[in-house]
Coordinates of N, CA, C and O in Angstrom, one line a residue:
X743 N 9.1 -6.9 22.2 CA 8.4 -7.7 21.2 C 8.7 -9.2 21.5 O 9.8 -9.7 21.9
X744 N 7.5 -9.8 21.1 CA 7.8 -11.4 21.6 C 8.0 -11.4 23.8 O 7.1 -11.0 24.5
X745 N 8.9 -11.7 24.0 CA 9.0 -11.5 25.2 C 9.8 -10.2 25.8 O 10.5 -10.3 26.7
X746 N 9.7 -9.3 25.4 CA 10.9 -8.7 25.4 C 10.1 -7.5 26.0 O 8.9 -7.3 25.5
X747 N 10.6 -6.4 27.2 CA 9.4 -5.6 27.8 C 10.4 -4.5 27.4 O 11.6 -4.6 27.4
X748 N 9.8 -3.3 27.2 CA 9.8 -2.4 26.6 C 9.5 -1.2 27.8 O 8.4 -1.2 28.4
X749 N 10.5 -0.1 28.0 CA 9.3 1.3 28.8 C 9.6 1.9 27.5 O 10.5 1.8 26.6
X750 N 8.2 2.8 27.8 CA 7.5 4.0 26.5 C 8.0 5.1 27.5 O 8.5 5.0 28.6
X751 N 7.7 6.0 26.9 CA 7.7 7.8 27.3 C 6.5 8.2 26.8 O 6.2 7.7 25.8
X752 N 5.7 9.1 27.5 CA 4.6 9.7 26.9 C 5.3 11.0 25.7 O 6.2 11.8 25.7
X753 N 4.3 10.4 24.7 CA 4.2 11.3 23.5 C 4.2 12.8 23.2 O 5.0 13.7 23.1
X754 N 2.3 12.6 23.3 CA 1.6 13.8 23.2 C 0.3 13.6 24.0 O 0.7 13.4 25.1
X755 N -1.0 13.6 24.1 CA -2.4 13.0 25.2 C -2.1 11.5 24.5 O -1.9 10.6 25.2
X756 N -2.1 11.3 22.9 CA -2.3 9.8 22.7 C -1.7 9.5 22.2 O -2.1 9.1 21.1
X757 N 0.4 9.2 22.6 CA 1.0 8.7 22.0 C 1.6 8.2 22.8 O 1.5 8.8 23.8
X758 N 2.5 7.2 22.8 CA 3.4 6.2 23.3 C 4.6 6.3 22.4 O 4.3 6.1 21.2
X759 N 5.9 6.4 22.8 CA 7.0 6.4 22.0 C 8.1 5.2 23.0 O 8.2 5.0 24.2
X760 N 8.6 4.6 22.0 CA 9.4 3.2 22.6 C 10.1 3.1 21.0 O 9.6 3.4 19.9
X761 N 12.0 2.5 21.5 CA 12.3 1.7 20.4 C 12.5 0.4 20.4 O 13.5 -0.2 20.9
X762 N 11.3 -0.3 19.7 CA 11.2 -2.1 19.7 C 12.6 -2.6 18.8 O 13.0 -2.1 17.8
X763 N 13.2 -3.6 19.7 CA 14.1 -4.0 18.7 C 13.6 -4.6 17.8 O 12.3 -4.7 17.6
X764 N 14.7 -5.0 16.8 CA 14.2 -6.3 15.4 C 13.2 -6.8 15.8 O 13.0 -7.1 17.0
X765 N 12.4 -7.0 14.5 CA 11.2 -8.1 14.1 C 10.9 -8.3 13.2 O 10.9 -7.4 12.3
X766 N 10.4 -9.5 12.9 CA 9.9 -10.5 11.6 C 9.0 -9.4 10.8 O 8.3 -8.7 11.5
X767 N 9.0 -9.3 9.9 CA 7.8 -8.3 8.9 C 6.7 -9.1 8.8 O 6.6 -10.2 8.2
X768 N 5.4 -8.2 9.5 CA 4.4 -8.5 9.6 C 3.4 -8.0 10.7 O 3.8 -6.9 11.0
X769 N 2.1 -8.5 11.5 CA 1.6 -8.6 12.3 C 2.3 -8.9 13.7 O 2.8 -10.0 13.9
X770 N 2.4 -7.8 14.8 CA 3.1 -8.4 16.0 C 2.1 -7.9 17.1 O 2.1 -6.7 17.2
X771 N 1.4 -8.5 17.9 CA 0.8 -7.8 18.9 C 1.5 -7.2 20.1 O 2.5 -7.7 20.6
X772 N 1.0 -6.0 20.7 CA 1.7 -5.4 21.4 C 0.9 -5.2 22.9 O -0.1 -4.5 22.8
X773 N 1.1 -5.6 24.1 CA 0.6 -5.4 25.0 C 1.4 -4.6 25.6 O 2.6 -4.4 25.8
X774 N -0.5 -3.5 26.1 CA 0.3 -2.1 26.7 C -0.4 -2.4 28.2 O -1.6 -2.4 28.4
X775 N 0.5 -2.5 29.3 CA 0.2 -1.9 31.1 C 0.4 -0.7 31.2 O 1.4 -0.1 30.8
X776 N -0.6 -0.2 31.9 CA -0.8 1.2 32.5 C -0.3 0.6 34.3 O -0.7 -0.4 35.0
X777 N 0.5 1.8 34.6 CA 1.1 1.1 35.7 C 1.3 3.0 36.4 O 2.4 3.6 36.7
X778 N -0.7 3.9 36.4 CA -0.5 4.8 36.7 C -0.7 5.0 38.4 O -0.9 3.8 38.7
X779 N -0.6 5.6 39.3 CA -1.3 5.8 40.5 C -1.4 7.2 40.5 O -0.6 8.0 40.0
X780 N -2.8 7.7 41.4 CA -3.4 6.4 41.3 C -4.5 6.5 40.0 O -4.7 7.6 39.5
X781 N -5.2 5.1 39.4 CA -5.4 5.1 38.3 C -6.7 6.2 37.8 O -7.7 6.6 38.4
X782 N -6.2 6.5 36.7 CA -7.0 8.2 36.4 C -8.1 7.7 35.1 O -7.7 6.9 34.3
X783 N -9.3 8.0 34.9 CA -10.6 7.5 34.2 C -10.3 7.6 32.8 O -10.1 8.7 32.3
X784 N -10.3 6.6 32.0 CA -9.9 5.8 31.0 C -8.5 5.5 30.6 O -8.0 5.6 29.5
X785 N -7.6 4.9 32.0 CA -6.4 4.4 31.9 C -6.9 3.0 31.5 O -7.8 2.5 32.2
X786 N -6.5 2.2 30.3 CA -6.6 0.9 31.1 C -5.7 0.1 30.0 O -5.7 0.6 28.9
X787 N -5.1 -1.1 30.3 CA -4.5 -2.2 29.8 C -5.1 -2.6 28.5 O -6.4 -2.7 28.3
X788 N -4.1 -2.9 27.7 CA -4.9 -3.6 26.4 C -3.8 -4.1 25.5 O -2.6 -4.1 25.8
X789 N -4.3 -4.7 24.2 CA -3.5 -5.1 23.0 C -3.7 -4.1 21.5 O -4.8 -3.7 21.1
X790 N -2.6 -3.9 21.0 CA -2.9 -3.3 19.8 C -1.5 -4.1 18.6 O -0.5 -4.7 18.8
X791 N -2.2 -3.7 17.7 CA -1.4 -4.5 16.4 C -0.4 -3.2 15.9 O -0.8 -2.0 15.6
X792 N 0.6 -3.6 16.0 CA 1.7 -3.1 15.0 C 2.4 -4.1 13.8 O 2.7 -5.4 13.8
X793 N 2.6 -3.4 12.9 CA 2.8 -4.0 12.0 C 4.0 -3.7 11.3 O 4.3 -2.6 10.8
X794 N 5.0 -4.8 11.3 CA 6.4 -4.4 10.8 C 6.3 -4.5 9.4 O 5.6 -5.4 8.8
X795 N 7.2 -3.4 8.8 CA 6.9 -3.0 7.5 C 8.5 -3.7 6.7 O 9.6 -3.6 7.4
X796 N 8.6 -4.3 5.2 CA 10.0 -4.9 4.8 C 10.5 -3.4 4.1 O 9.6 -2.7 3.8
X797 N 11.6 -3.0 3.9 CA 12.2 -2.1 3.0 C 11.1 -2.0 1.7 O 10.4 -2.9 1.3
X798 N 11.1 -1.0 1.3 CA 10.4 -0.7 -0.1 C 11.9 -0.4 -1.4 O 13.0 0.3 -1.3
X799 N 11.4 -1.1 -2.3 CA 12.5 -1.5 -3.5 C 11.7 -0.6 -4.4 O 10.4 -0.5 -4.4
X800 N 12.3 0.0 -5.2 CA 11.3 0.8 -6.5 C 12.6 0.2 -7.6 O 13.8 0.4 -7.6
X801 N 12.0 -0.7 -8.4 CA 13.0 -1.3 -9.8 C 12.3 -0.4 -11.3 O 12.9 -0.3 -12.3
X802 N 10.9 0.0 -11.1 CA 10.6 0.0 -12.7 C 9.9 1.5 -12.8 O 9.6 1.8 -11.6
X803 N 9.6 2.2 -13.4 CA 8.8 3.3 -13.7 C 8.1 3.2 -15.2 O 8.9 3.0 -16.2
X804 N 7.0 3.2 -15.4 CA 5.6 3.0 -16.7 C 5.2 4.2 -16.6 O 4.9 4.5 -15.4
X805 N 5.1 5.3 -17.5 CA 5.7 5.6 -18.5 C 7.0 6.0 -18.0 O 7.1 6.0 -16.7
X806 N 7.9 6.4 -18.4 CA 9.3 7.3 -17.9 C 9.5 8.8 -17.9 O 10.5 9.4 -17.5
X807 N 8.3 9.4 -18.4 CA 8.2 10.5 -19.0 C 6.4 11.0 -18.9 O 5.5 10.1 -18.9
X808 N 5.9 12.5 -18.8 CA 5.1 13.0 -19.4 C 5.2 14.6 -18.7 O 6.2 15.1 -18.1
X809 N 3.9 15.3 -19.0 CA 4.1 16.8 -19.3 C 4.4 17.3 -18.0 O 4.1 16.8 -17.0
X810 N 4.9 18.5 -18.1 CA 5.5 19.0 -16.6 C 4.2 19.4 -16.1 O 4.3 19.4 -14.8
X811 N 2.8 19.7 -16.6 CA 1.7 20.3 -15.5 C 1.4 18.9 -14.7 O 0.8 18.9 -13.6
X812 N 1.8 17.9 -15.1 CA 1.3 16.8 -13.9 C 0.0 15.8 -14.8 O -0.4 15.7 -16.0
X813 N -0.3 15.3 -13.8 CA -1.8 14.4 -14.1 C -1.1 12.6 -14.9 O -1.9 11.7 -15.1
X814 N 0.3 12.4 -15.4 CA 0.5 11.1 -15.8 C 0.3 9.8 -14.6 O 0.9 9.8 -13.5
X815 N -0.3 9.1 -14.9 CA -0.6 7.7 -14.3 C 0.6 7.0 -14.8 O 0.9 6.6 -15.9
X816 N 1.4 7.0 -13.4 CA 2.8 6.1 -13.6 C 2.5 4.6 -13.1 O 1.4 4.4 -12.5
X817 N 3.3 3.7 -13.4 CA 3.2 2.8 -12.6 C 4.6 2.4 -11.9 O 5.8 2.5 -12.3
X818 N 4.2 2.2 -10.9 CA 5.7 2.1 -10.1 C 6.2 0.3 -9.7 O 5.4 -0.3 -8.9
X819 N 7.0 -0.1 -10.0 CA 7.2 -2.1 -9.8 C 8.6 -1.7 -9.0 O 9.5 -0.9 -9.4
X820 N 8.4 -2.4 -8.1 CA 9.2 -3.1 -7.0 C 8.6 -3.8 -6.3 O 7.6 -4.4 -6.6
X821 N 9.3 -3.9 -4.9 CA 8.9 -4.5 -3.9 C 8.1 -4.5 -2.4 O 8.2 -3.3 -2.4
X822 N 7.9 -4.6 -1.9 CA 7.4 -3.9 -0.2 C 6.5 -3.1 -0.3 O 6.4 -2.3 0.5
X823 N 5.4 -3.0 -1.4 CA 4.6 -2.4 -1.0 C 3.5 -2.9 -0.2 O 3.3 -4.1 -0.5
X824 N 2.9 -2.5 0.5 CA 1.9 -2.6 1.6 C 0.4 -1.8 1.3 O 0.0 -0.6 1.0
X825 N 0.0 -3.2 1.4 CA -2.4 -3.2 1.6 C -2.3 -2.3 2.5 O -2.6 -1.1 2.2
X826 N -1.8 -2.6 3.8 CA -2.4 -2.0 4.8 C -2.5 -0.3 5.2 O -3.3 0.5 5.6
X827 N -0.2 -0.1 4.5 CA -0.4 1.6 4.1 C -0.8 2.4 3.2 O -0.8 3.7 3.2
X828 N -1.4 1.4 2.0 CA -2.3 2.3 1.1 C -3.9 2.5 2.0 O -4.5 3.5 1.9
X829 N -4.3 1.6 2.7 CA -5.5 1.3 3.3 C -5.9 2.7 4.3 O -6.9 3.3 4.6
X830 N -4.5 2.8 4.8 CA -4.1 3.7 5.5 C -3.9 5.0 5.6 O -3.9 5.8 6.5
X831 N -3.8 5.3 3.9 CA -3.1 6.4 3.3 C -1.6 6.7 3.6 O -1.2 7.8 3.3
X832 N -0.8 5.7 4.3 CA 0.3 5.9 4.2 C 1.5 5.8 3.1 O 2.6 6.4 3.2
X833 N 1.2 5.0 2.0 CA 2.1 4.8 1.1 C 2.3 5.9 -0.1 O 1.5 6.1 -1.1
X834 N 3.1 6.4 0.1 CA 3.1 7.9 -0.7 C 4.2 7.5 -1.8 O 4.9 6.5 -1.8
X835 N 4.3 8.5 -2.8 CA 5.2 8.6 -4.0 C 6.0 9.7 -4.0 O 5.2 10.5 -4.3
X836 N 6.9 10.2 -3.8 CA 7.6 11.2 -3.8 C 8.0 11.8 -5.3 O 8.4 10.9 -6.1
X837 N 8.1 12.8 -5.8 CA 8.5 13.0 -7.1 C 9.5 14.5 -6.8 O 9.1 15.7 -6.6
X838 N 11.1 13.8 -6.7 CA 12.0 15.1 -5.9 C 11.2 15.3 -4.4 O 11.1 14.4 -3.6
X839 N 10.4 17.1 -4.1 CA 10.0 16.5 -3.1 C 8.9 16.7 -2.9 O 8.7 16.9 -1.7
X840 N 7.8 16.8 -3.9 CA 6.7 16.6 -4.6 C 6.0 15.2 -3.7 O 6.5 14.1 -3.8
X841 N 5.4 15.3 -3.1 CA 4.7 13.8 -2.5 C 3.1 14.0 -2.3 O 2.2 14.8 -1.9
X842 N 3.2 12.9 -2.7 CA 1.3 12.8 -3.4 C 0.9 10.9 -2.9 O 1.7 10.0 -2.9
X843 N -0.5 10.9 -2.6 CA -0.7 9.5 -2.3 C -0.7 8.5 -3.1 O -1.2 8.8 -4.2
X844 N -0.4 7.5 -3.1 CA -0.5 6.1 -4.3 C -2.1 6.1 -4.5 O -3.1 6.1 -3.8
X845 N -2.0 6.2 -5.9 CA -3.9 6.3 -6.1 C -4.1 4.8 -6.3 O -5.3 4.6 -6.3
X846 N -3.7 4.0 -6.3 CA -3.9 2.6 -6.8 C -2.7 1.5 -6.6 O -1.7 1.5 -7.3
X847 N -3.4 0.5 -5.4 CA -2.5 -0.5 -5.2 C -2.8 -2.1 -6.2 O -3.7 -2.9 -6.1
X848 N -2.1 -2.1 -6.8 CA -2.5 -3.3 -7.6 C -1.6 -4.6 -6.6 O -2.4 -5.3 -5.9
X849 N -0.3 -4.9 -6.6 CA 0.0 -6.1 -5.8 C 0.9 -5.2 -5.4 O 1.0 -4.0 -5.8
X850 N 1.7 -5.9 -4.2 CA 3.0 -5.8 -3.3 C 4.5 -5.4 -4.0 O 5.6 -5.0 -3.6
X851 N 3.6 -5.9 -5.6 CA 5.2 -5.8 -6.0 C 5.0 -4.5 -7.3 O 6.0 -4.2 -8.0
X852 N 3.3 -3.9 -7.3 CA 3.2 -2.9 -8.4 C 1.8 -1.6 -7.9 O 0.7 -2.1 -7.8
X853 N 1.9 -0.5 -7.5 CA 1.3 0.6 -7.5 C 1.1 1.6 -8.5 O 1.7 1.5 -9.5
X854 N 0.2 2.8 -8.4 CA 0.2 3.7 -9.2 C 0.2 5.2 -8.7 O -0.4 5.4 -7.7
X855 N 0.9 6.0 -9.3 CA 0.8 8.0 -8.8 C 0.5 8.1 -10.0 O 0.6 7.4 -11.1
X856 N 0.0 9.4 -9.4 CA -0.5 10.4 -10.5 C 0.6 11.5 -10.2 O 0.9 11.8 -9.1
X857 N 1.1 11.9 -11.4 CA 2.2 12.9 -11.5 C 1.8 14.2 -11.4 O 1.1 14.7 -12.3
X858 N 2.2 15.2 -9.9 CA 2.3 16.5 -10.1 C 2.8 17.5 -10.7 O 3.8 17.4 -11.4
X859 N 2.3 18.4 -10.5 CA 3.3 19.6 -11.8 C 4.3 19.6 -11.7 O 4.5 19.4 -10.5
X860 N 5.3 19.8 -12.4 CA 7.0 19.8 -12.0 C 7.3 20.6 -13.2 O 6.6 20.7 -14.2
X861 N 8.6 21.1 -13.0 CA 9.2 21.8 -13.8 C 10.0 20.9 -14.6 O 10.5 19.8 -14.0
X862 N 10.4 21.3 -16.0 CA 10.7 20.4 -16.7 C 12.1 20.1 -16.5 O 12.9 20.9 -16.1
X863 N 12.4 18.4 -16.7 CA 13.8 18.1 -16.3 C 13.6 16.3 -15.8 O 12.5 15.7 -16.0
X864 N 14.7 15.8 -15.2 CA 14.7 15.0 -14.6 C 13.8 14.8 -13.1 O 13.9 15.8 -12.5
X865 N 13.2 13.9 -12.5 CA 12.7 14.0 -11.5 C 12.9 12.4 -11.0 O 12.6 11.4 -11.7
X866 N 13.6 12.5 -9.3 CA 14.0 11.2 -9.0 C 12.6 10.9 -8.2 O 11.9 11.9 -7.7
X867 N 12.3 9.5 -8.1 CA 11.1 9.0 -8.0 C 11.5 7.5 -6.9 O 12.1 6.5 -7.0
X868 N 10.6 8.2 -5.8 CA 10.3 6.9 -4.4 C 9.3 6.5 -3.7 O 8.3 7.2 -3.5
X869 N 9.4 5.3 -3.3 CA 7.7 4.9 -2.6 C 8.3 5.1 -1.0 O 9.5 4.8 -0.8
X870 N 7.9 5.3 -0.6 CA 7.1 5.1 1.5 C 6.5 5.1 2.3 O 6.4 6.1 3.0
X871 N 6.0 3.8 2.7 CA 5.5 3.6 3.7 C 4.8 4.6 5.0 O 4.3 4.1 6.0

């Protein structure tokens, strides 16, 4: 990242696995060389965006409570939430280990789940990326 060169390992047909050190949270471009021999039909060099993600903070839960079949519109306030992994479908809610998509990104710092059935009790509650 930045200047820093990286070897990958092949994945699976279309993955690349590498560990980039530290980086700034945000937009980082990544330039990939194919350095196959000899070169095989649709190898070729390019740029792709990765995007460093900050820690996700969960501080608040709206309502704190409702019925164990599910269906409550929570609201969840913290921090680190991400346009891009709701855009994505990546930003999920966990409920224990109940995980369901964020139905609704309002800002960075507030989202929404819809609560699945659970059995009645306590249930610990997280966002991720």
């Amino acid at each position: 990242l930045g200047t820093t060169i990286l070897t990958a390992s092949p994945g699976n047909t279309d993955t690349l696995l590498c560990a980039p050190a530290a980086s700034p949270v945000g937009d980082v471009v990544i330039t990939i060389l194919a350095d196959v021999e000899p070169p095989s039909a649709g190898t070729t060099d390019g740029n792709i965006i990765l995007t460093v993600q900050t820690t996700l903070n969960t501080t608040e839960l709206t309502p704190t409570h409702g019925p164990s079949y599910g269906g409550t519109r929570v609201h969840v306030k913290g921090s680190g939430f991400s346009l891009r992994s709701f855009e994505l479908t990546y930003l999920r809610c966990h409920f224990d280990n109940d995980v369901v998509l964020v139905s609704e990104y309002l800002t960075a710092s507030e989202v929404v789940c819809i609560t699945p059935a659970h059995e009645t009790g306590y249930v610990s509650v997280r966002v991720t990326n």
